[in-house]
Coordinates of C-alpha atoms in Angstrom, one line a residue:
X309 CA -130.0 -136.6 73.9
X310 CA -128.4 -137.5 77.3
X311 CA -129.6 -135.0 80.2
X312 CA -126.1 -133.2 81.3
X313 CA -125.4 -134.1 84.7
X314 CA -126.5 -132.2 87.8
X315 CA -124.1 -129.1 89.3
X316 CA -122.7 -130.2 92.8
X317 CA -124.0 -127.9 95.8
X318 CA -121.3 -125.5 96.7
X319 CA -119.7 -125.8 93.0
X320 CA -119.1 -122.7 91.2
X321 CA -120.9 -122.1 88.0
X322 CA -119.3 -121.9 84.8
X323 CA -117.7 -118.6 83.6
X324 CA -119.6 -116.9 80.1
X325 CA -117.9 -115.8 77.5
X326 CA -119.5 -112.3 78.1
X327 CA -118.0 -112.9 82.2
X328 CA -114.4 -114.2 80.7
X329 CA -113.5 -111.2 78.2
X330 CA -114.9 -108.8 80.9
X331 CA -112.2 -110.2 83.4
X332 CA -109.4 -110.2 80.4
X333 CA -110.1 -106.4 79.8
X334 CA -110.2 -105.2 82.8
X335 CA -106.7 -107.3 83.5
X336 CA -105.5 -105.3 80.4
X337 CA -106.3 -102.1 81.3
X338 CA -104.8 -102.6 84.9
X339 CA -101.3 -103.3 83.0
X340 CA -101.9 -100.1 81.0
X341 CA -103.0 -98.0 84.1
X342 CA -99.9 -98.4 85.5
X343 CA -97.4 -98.1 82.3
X344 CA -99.7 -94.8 82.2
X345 CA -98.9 -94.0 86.1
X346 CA -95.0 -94.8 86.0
X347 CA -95.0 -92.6 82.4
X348 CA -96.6 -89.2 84.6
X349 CA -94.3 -89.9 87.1
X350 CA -91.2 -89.6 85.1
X351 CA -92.0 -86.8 83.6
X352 CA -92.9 -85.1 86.7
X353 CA -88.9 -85.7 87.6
X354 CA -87.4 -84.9 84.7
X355 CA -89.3 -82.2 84.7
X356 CA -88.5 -81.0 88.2
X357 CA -84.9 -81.7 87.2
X358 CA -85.0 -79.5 83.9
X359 CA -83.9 -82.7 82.0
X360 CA -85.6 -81.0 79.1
X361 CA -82.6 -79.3 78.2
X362 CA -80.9 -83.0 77.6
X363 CA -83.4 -84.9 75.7
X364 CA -86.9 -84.6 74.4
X365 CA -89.1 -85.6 76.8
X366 CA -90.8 -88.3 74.3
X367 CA -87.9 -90.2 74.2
X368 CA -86.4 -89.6 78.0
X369 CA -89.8 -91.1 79.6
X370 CA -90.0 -94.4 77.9
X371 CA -86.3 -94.8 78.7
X372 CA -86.3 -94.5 82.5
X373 CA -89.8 -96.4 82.4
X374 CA -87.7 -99.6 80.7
X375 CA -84.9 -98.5 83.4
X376 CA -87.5 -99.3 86.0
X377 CA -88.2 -102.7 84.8
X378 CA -84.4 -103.2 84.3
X379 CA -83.5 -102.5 81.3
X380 CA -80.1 -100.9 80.7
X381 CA -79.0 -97.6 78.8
X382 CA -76.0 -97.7 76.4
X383 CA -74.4 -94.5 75.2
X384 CA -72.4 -93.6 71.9
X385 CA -70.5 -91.1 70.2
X386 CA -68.2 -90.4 67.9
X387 CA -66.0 -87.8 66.1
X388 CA -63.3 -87.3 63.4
X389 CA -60.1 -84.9 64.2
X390 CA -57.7 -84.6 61.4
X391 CA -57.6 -83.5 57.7
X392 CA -61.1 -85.9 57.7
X393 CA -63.2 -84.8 60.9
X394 CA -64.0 -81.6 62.3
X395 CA -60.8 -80.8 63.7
X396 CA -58.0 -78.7 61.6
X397 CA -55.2 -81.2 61.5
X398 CA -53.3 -81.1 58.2
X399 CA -51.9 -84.1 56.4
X400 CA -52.8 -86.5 59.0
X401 CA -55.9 -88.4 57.7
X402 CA -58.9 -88.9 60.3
X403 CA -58.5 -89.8 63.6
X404 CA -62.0 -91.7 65.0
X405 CA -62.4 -90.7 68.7
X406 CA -65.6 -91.8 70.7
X407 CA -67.5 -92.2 73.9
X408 CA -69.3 -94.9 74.9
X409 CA -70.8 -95.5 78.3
X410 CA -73.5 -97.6 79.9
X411 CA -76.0 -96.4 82.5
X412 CA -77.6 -99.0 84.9
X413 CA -79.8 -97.1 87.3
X414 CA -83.2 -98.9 88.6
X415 CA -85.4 -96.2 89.8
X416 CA -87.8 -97.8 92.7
X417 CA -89.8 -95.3 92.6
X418 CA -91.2 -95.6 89.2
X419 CA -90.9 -99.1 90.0
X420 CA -93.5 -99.0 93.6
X421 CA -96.1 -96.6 91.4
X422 CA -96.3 -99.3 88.6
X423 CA -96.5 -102.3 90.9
X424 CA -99.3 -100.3 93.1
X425 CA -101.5 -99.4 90.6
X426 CA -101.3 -102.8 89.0
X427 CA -102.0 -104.4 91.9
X428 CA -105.1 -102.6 92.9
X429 CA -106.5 -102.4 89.3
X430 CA -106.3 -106.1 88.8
X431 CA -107.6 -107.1 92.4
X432 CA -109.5 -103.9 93.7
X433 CA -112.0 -104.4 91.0
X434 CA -113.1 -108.3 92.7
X435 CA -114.1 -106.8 96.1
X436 CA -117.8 -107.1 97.4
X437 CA -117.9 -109.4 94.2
X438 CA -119.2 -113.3 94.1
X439 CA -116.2 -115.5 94.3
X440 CA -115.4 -116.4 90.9
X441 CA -114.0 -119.1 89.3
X442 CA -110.6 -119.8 88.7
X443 CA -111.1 -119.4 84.6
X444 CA -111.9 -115.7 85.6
X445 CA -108.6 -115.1 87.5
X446 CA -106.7 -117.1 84.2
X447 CA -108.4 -114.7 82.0
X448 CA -107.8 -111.7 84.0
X449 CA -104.2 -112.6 84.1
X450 CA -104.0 -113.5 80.0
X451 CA -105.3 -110.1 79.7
X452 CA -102.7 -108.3 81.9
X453 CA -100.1 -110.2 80.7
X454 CA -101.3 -109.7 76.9
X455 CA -101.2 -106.2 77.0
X456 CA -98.3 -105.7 78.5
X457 CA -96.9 -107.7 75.6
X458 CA -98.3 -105.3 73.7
X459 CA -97.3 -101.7 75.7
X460 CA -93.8 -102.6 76.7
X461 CA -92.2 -103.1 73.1
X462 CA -93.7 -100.1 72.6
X463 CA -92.4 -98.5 75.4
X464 CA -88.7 -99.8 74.7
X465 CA -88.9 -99.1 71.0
X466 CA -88.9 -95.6 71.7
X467 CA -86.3 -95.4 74.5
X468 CA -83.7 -93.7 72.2
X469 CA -82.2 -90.2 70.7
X470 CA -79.7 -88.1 71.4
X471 CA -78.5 -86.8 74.2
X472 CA -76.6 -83.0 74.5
X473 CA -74.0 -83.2 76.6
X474 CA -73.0 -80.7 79.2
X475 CA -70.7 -78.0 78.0
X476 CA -68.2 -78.8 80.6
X477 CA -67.8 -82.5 79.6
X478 CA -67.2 -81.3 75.7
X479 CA -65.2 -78.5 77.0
X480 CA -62.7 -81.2 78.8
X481 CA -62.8 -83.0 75.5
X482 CA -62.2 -80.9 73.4
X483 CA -60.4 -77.8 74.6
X484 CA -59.0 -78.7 77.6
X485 CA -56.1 -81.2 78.4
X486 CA -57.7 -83.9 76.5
X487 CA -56.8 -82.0 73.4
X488 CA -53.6 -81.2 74.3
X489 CA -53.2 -84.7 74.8
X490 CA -53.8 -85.4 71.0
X491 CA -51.2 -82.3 69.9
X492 CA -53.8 -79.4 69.3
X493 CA -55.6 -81.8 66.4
X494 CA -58.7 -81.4 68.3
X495 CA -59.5 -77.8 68.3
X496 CA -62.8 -76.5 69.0
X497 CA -64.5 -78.9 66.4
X498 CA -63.7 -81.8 68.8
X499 CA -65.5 -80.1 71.2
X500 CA -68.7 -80.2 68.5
X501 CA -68.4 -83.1 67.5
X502 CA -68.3 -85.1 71.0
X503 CA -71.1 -81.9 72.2
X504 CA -73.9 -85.1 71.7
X505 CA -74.5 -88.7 72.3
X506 CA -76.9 -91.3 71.2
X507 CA -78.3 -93.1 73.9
X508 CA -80.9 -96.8 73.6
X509 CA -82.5 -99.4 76.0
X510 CA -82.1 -103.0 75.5
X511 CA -85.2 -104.1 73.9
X512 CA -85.2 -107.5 74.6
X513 CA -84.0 -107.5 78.1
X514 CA -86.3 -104.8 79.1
X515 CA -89.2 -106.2 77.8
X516 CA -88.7 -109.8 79.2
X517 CA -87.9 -108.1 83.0
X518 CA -91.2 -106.0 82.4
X519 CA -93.0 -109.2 81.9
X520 CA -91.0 -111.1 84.5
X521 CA -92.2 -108.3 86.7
X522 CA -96.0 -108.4 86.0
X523 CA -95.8 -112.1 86.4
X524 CA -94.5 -111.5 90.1
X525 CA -96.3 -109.0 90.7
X526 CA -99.8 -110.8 89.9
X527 CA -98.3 -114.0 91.3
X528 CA -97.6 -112.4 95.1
X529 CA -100.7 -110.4 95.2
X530 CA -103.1 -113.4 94.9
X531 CA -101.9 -114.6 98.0
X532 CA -101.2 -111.3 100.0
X533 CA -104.0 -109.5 98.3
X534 CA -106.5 -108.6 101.9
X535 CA -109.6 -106.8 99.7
X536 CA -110.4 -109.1 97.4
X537 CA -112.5 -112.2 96.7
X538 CA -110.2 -114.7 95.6
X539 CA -111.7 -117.7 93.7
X540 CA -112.2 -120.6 95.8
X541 CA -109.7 -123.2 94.5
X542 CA -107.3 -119.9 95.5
X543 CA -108.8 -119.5 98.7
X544 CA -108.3 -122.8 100.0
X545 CA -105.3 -123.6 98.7
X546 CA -102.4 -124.0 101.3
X547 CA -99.9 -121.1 99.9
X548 CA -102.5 -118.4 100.5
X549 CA -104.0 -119.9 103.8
X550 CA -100.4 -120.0 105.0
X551 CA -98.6 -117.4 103.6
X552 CA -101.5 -114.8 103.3
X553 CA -100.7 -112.8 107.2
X554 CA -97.4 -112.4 106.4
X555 CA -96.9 -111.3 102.8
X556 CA -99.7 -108.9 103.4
X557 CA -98.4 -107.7 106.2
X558 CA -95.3 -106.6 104.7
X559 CA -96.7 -105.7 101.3
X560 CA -98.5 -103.0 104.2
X561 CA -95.5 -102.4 105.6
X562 CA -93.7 -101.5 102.3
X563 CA -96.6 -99.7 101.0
X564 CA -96.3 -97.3 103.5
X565 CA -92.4 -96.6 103.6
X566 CA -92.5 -96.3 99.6
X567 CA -95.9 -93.8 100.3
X568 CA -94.1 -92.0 102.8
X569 CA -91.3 -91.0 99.9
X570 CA -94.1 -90.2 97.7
X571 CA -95.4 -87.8 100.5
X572 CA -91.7 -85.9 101.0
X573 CA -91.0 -85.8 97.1
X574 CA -94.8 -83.8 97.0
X575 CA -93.7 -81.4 99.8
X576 CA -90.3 -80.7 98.3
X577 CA -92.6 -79.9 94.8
X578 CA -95.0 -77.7 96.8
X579 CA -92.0 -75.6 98.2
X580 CA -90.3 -75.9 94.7
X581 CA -93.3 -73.8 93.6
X582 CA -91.4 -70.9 95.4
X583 CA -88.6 -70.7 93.7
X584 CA -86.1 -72.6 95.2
X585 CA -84.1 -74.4 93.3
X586 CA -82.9 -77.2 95.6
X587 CA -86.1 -78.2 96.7
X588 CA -87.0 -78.9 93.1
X589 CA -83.9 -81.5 91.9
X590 CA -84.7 -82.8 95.8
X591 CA -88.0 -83.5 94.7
X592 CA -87.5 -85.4 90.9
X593 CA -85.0 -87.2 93.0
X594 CA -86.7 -88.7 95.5
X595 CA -89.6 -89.6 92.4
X596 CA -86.9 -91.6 91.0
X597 CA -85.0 -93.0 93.6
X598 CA -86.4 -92.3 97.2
X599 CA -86.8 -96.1 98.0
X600 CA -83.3 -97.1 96.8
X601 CA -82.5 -94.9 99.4
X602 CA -84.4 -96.4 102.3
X603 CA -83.1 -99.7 100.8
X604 CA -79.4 -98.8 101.4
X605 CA -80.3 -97.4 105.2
X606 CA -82.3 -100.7 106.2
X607 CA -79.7 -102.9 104.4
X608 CA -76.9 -101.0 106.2
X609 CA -78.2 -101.4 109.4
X610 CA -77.9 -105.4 109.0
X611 CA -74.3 -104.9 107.5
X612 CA -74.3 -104.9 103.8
X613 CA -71.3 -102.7 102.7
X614 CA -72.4 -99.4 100.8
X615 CA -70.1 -97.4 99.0
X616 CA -70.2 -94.6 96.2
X617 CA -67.1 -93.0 94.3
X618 CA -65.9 -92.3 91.5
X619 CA -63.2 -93.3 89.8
X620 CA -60.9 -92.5 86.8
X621 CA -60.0 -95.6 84.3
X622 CA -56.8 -94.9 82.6
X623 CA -55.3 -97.5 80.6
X624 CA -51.2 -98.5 81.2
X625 CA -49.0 -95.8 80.6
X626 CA -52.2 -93.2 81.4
X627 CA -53.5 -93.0 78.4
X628 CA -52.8 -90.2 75.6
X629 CA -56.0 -88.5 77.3
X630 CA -54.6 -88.5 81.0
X631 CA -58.0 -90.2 81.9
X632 CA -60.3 -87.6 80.8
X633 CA -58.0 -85.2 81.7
X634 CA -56.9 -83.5 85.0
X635 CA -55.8 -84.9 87.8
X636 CA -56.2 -88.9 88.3
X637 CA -58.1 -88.6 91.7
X638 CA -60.9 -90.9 92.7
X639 CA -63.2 -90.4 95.5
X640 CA -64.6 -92.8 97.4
X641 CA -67.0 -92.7 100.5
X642 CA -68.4 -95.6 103.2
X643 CA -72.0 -95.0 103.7
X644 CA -72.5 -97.2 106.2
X645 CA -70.1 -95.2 108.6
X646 CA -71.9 -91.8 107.7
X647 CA -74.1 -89.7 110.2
X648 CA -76.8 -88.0 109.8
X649 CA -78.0 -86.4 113.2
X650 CA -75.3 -87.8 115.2
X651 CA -76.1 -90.9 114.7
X652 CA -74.2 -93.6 111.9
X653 CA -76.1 -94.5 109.0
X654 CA -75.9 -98.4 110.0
X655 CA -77.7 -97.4 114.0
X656 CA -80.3 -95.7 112.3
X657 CA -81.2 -98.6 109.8
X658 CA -80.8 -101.3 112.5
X659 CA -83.6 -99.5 114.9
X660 CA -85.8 -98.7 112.0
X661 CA -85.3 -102.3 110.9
X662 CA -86.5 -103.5 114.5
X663 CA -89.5 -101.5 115.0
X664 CA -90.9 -102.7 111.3
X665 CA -90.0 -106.5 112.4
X666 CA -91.8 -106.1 115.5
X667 CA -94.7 -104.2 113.5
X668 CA -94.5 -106.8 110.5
X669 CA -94.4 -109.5 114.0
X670 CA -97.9 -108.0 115.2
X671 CA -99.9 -107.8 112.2
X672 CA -98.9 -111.1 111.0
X673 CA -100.8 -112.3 114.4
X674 CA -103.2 -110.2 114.4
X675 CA -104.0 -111.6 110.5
X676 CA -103.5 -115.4 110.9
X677 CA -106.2 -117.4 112.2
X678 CA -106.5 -119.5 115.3
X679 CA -105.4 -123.3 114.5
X680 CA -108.2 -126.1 115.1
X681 CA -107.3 -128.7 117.7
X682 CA -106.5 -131.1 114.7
X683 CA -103.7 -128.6 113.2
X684 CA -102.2 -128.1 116.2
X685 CA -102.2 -131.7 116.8
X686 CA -100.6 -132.2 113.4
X687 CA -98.3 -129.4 113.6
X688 CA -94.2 -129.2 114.4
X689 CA -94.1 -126.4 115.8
X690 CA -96.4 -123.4 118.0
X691 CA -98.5 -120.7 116.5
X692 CA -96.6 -118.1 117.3
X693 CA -92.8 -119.9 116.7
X694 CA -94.1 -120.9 112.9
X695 CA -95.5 -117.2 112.0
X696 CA -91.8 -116.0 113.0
X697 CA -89.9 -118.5 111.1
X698 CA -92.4 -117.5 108.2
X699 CA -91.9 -113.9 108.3
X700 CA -88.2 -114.4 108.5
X701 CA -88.2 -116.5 105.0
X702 CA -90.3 -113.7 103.7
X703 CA -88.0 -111.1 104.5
X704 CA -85.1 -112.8 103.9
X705 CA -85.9 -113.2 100.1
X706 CA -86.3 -109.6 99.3
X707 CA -83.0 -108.5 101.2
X708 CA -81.5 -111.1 99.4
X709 CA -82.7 -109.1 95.8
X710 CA -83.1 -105.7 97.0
X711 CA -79.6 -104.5 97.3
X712 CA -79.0 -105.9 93.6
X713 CA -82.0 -103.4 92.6
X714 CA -81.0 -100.4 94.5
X715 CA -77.4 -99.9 93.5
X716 CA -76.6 -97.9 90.2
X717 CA -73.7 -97.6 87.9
X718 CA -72.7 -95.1 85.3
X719 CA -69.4 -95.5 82.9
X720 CA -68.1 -93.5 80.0
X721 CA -65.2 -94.4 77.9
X722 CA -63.2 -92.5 75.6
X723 CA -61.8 -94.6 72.6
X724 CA -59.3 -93.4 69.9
X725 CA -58.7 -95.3 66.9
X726 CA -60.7 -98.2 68.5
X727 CA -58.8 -98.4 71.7
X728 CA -59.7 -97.3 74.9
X729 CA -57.6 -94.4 76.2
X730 CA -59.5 -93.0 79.3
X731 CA -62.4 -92.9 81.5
X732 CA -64.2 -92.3 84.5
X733 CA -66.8 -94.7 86.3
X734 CA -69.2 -93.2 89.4
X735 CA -71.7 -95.5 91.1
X736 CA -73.7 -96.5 94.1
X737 CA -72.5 -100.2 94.9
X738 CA -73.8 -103.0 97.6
X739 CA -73.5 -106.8 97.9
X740 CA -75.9 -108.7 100.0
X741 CA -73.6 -110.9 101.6
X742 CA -74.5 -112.0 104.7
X743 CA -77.2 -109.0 105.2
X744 CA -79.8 -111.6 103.7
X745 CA -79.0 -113.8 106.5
X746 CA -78.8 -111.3 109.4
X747 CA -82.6 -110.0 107.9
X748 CA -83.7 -113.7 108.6
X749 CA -82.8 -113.8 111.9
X750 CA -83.5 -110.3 113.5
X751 CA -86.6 -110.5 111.1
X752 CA -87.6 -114.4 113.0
X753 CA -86.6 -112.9 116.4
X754 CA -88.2 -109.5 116.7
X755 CA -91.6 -110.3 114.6
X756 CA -91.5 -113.2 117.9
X757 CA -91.6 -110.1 120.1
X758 CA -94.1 -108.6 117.8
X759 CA -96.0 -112.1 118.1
X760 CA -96.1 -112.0 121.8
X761 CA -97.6 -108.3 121.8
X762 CA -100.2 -108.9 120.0
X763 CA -101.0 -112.5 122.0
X764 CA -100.9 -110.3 125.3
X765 CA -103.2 -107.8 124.0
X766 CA -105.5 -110.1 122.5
X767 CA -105.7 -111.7 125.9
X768 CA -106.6 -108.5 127.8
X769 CA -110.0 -108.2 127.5
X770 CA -110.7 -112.0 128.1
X771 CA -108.8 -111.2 131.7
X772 CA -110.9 -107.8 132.5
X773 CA -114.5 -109.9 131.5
X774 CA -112.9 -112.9 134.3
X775 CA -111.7 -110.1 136.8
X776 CA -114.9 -108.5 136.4
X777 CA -116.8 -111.8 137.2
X778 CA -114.6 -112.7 140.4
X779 CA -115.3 -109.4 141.4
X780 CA -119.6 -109.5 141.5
X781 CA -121.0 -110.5 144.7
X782 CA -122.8 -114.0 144.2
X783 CA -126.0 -114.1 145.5
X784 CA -127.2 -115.3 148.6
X785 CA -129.2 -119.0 148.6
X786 CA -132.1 -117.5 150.1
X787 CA -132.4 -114.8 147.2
X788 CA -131.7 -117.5 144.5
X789 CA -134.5 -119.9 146.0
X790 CA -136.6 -116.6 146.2
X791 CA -135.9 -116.2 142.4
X792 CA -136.6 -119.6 141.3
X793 CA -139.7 -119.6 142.6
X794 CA -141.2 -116.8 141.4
X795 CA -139.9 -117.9 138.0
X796 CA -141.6 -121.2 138.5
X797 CA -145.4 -119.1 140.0
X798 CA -144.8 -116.9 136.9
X799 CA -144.7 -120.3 134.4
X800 CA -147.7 -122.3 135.6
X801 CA -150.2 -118.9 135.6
X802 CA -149.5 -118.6 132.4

């Protein structure tokens, strides 16, 4: 039997089976620790919100969870008025009205906890170990990605029920104008019959975003990941040893603004605990939507166009329903021009914007290593020009996507006898534009500040050590022949 051939000094040994499913279960059960987080804090909100009153909680937690992958909610219902439905028309056979609506809401939130928790179960774990092999990373991500094959059709098979609707919306329907549209035929059984809604999550599309976003997720943090022991193919590959300083720096940086939401939604539930009211629905707010928040102040500092309204839909000719009834007013407001403390929204997110480029500028220094004499033979362009066009590409990319995450969009519909007779539509809308572009540049430019704040500080002590050696009194030549001497005396009697 031919001897196998001799391991290669340096090479890393081959992973066990025992090693491999260790690595694939604990990948798993980082993917299940945070479907397990985002799950505790939803029900915190809704609880804080008294959503209870709305839905079971069983089924309104799984539903916002798939909402925080990016999964979309579609609402239904219908009644009969008539001699057929639950209205008291006579001789007129069964008129079919219904709702149906569509909720698109992303809560960030929800979204940061997951992507935290994931991230530090799957890579917190390989600190202060050996470096492993690159077949123990692969397994660690099969498992990860296995279970959440496994916990997310779960998770979106249960996003549905029944909704009760407020009394004032079925009160509108069916006793206010909206009945009077339809000649008294609704009554107050139109009222009951429209008092509920069934409500699902798209299955397929929530499940394939939810992997999409474990994929990234994973994918980002083996290159940004700081505490960690990265295999060594990883290591030394180029992405990580040139994009490592910079995505870790603003992972940091991002870490710490969604934390900082996390921090003011737990204050708001500590003074909820008083009694007051406000300071609870401020608190399950800001757990489900605090960083789409600080997403539409840093984006409006760099000019992309917020708005929020609502509007009525009514058909031509109004509609037998006069749009929901009432009057056909829509309301509309320009967030970029609002102030808060005397200042407008878009000032506020341009400064803030600033001082995290020129923090995002000095860590990305402070975290990338100086270049050998052949790189910076070899390379285009300086150290500190080529960290600032990186962290501008890096930034770029996500305020090209973020504003497509944070904005939100509710619609209901009425329908009677399969066409659409009314409506109203409220939302929270935002286009990139040329925002992405603007988040380049300032981004490029003050991270270059950044860049230079960090080179000056890092040369500081190397100017004190020369000012403090320009500053000792040489010697005389007489004391340093004196010295010598003795030094040589001392040497030859021993």
């Amino acid at each position: 039997m031919p001897a196998a051939p001799p391991r290669r000094p340096g090479a890393p040994r081959p992973a066990s089976a025992r090693a491999l499913w260790r690595h694939a279960l604990e990948g798993a059960l980082s993917t299940l620790a945070a479907a397990v987080a985002m799950a505790a804090a939803v029900w915190a909100a809704l609880a804080l919100l008294g959503a209870g009153a709305i839905a079971p909680a069983s089924r309104l937690v799984p539903t916002v969870v798939g909402m925080a992958f990016g999964g979309g909610v579609t609402v239904t219902s219908a009644a009969s008025v008539g001699s057929g439905g639950s209205g008291g028309g006579e001789g007129l056979g069964g008129l079919d009205l219904g709702l149906t609506g569509a909720v698109s809401v992303m809560p960030l939130t929800v979204t940061f906890l997951g992507t935290a928790v994931l991230a530090l179960g799957f890579f917190r774990p390989l600190y202060r170990r050996p470096q492993p092999a690159s077949e123990l990373l692969w397994a660690r991500f099969g498992g990860a990605l296995a279970a959440a094959a496994v916990v997310f059709p779960l998770l979106a098979g249960t996003a549905h029920g029944t909704a009760r609707l407020p009394e004032d919306v079925a009160r509108r329907f069916g006793r206010g104008e909206a009945a009077e549209g339809l000649g008294g035929l609704g009554g107050g059984g139109l009222a009951d019959g429209l008092s509920s809604a069934a409500f699902e999550i798209d299955v397929a599309v929530t499940v394939f975003f939810g992997l999409l976003w474990v994929c990234a997720v994973l994918g980002i943090g083996c290159v940004a990941a700081r505490r960690t022991t990265p295999s060594r193919h990883l290591a030394l590959g180029q992405a990580r040893r040139s994009w490592h300083a910079v995505t870790s720096a603003l992972s940091g940086i991002a870490a710490v603004l969604c934390s900082s939401v996390l921090v003011l939604a737990l204050v708001a539930g500590l003074a909820a605990l008083t009694g007051r009211e406000q300071a609870a629905k401020a608190a399950g707010a800001l757990l489900l939507v605090g960083p789409n928040l600080l997403v539409v102040l840093l984006t409006a500092g760099l000019g992309t166009p917020w708005g929020a309204g609502v509007q009525r839909l009514t058909p031509e000719g109004g509609g037998m329903l006069g749009g929901l009834g009432g009057p056909a007013t829509d309301r509309s407001v320009d967030l970029r021009g609002w102030s808060a403390a005397g200042l407008p929204l878009w000032l506020i997110g341009l400064l803030l914007a600033l001082v995290l480029a020129v923090i995002a500028g000095y860590l990305s220094s402070a975290r990338t290593p100086a270049r050998t004499r052949q790189e910076e033979a070899r390379a285009v362009f300086g150290r500190n020009a080529e960290i600032a066009m990186r962290l501008g590409t890096a930034v770029g990319v996500p305020f090209l996507l973020l504003p497509l995450a944070a904005r939100g969009s509710v619609g209901i519909g009425v329908d009677l006898m399969g066409r659409e007779v009314g409506g109203v539509a409220a939302g929270l809308d935002g286009s990139p534009g040329l925002s992405a572009l603007g988040a380049v540049v300032l981004a490029a430019v003050a991270g270059y500040g950044g860049i230079l704040l960090h080179g000056r500080r890092a040369r500081r002590p190397e100017l004190r050590e020369q000012s403090a050696r320009a500053e000792r009194p040489a010697r005389s030549p007489r004391l340093a022949r004196a010295a010598a001497s003795s030094r040589g005396s001392s040497g030859s009697a021993s």
